[in-house]
Amino acid sequence: MFSTDTFWAFIGLVLFFVVVVAVGAPRKILAMLDTRTDRIRTELDEARKSREEALALLAEYQRRRRDAEAEAEAILEEARKEARRMTEEASEKLKDMVERRTKAAEAKIAHAESQAISEVRGRATDLAVAAAANLLAKKVSGTVATKMIDDSISTVRQRLN
């Protein structure tokens, strides 16, 4: 069944296992494996923690970005409203200024017109008085003429003014 060489190889193998067990190699190997397992487990836990922190930071930055975008949009909307308000205000001021200048120009025109009418009436009065004086001087003489001329002059002046 067994040859002597196989028998001695079997005995050598058994002795080898006995020596290995006696020296405590399995415990050392198991301890080494346990240490390595613990180190790997620790690294995995740290990796999970780092991943969770990274996700939390990502969420925080995304929230801040959304808040910043919302704030920027609010600032833009406020600026648009302010620009519209300022445009409307400037338009109103321009309209008021145009109305005031138009009224001032109309007032100046009315004043100039009034002055022109007064001057025309004054000259017309002077011409009418002079013409009446000449006419009466040629046709009426004496104290009656002087009295009539003075009365006519005062009447014409009163009616024309």
XYZ file of C-alpha atoms in Angstrom:
161
model
C 0.000 0.000 0.000
C 2.453 2.696 1.055
C 5.979 2.762 -0.019
C 8.570 3.618 2.500
C 9.318 6.924 0.843
C 5.711 7.941 0.976
C 5.516 6.803 4.579
C 8.508 8.924 5.550
C 7.161 11.892 3.587
C 3.890 11.538 5.456
C 5.715 11.406 8.787
C 7.770 14.448 7.824
C 4.605 16.343 6.953
C 2.953 15.439 10.246
C 6.084 16.459 12.146
C 6.149 19.719 10.228
C 2.539 20.468 11.253
C 3.312 19.554 14.860
C 6.311 21.893 14.917
C 4.336 24.677 13.270
C 1.515 24.286 15.786
C 3.981 23.986 18.668
C 5.800 27.140 17.672
C 2.458 29.030 17.472
C 2.566 30.074 13.828
C -1.201 29.824 13.347
C -1.769 32.244 16.202
C 0.722 34.671 14.750
C -0.798 34.330 11.294
C -4.294 34.768 12.720
C -3.147 37.766 14.759
C -1.566 39.281 11.660
C -4.738 38.674 9.677
C -6.847 40.197 12.484
C -4.607 43.244 12.570
C -4.855 43.653 8.829
C -8.647 43.176 8.976
C -8.903 45.852 11.687
C -6.721 48.231 9.665
C -8.848 47.697 6.549
C -12.040 48.149 8.577
C -10.648 51.417 10.038
C -9.703 52.666 6.571
C -13.196 51.812 5.286
C -14.788 53.693 8.211
C -12.559 56.690 7.534
C -13.438 56.520 3.835
C -17.166 56.434 4.714
C -16.737 59.404 7.060
C -14.790 61.308 4.396
C -17.486 60.513 1.834
C -20.229 61.689 4.214
C -18.293 64.896 4.943
C -17.762 65.464 1.231
C -21.482 64.943 0.560
C -22.350 67.329 3.400
C -19.936 69.928 2.000
C -21.359 69.443 -1.477
C -24.893 69.919 -0.159
C -23.783 73.035 1.766
C -22.091 74.532 -1.303
C -25.110 73.751 -3.470
C -27.375 75.426 -0.901
C -25.073 78.452 -0.765
C -25.004 78.620 -4.564
C -28.819 78.495 -4.703
C -29.017 81.172 -2.009
C -26.487 83.320 -3.857
C -28.400 82.882 -7.126
C -31.663 83.791 -5.402
C -30.033 86.831 -3.804
C -28.533 87.874 -7.128
C -31.939 87.508 -8.797
C -33.538 89.577 -6.024
C -30.864 92.263 -6.446
C -31.424 92.287 -10.215
C -35.190 92.555 -9.786
C -34.752 95.387 -7.285
C -32.386 97.130 -9.710
C -34.932 96.734 -12.517
C -37.669 98.187 -10.313
C -35.417 101.062 -9.285
C -34.508 101.728 -12.930
C -38.201 101.726 -13.902
C -39.024 104.047 -11.013
C -36.176 106.391 -11.904
C -37.224 106.366 -15.563
C -40.812 107.182 -14.629
C -39.633 109.873 -12.229
C -37.346 111.402 -14.862
C -40.186 111.256 -17.387
C -42.513 113.025 -14.946
C -39.891 115.679 -14.201
C -39.271 116.199 -17.912
C -43.023 116.460 -18.548
C -43.381 118.973 -15.702
C -40.415 120.998 -16.982
C -41.858 121.052 -20.520
C -45.229 122.164 -19.127
C -43.602 124.913 -17.024
C -41.521 126.151 -19.949
C -44.545 126.032 -22.225
C -46.561 128.065 -19.709
C -43.666 130.510 -19.289
C -43.381 130.895 -23.068
C -47.145 131.355 -23.355
C -47.027 133.944 -20.581
C -44.190 135.789 -22.332
C -46.115 135.673 -25.596
C -49.273 136.962 -23.875
C -47.280 139.722 -22.176
C -45.592 140.698 -25.456
C -48.978 140.619 -27.175
C -50.465 142.793 -24.440
C -47.587 145.239 -24.725
C -47.930 145.339 -28.503
C -51.666 146.006 -28.231
C -51.026 148.756 -25.685
C -48.414 150.351 -27.915
C -50.722 150.116 -30.947
C -53.573 151.650 -28.930
C -51.271 154.373 -27.614
C -50.075 155.273 -31.086
C -53.593 155.036 -32.472
C -54.764 157.360 -29.702
C -51.961 159.784 -30.380
C -52.730 159.723 -34.124
C -56.470 160.083 -33.536
C -55.901 162.977 -31.165
C -53.524 164.648 -33.562
C -55.938 164.130 -36.480
C -58.894 165.404 -34.447
C -56.883 168.381 -33.302
C -55.919 169.224 -36.880
C -59.455 168.738 -38.135
C -61.023 170.796 -35.399
C -58.362 173.455 -35.634
C -59.186 173.928 -39.278
C -62.960 173.899 -38.824
C -63.552 175.331 -35.334
C -61.822 178.315 -33.848
C -61.733 180.231 -30.594
C -62.485 179.130 -27.061
C -65.211 176.746 -28.187
C -62.666 174.956 -30.352
C -60.151 174.676 -27.554
C -62.800 173.321 -25.196
C -64.059 170.815 -27.777
C -60.535 169.650 -28.559
C -59.717 169.077 -24.887
C -63.004 167.185 -24.299
C -62.494 165.051 -27.401
C -58.934 164.217 -26.490
C -59.891 163.066 -22.989
C -62.864 161.040 -24.344
C -60.743 159.273 -26.969
C -58.038 158.474 -24.444
C -60.541 157.015 -22.014
C -62.193 154.807 -24.617
C -58.991 153.507 -26.196
C -57.328 152.675 -22.909
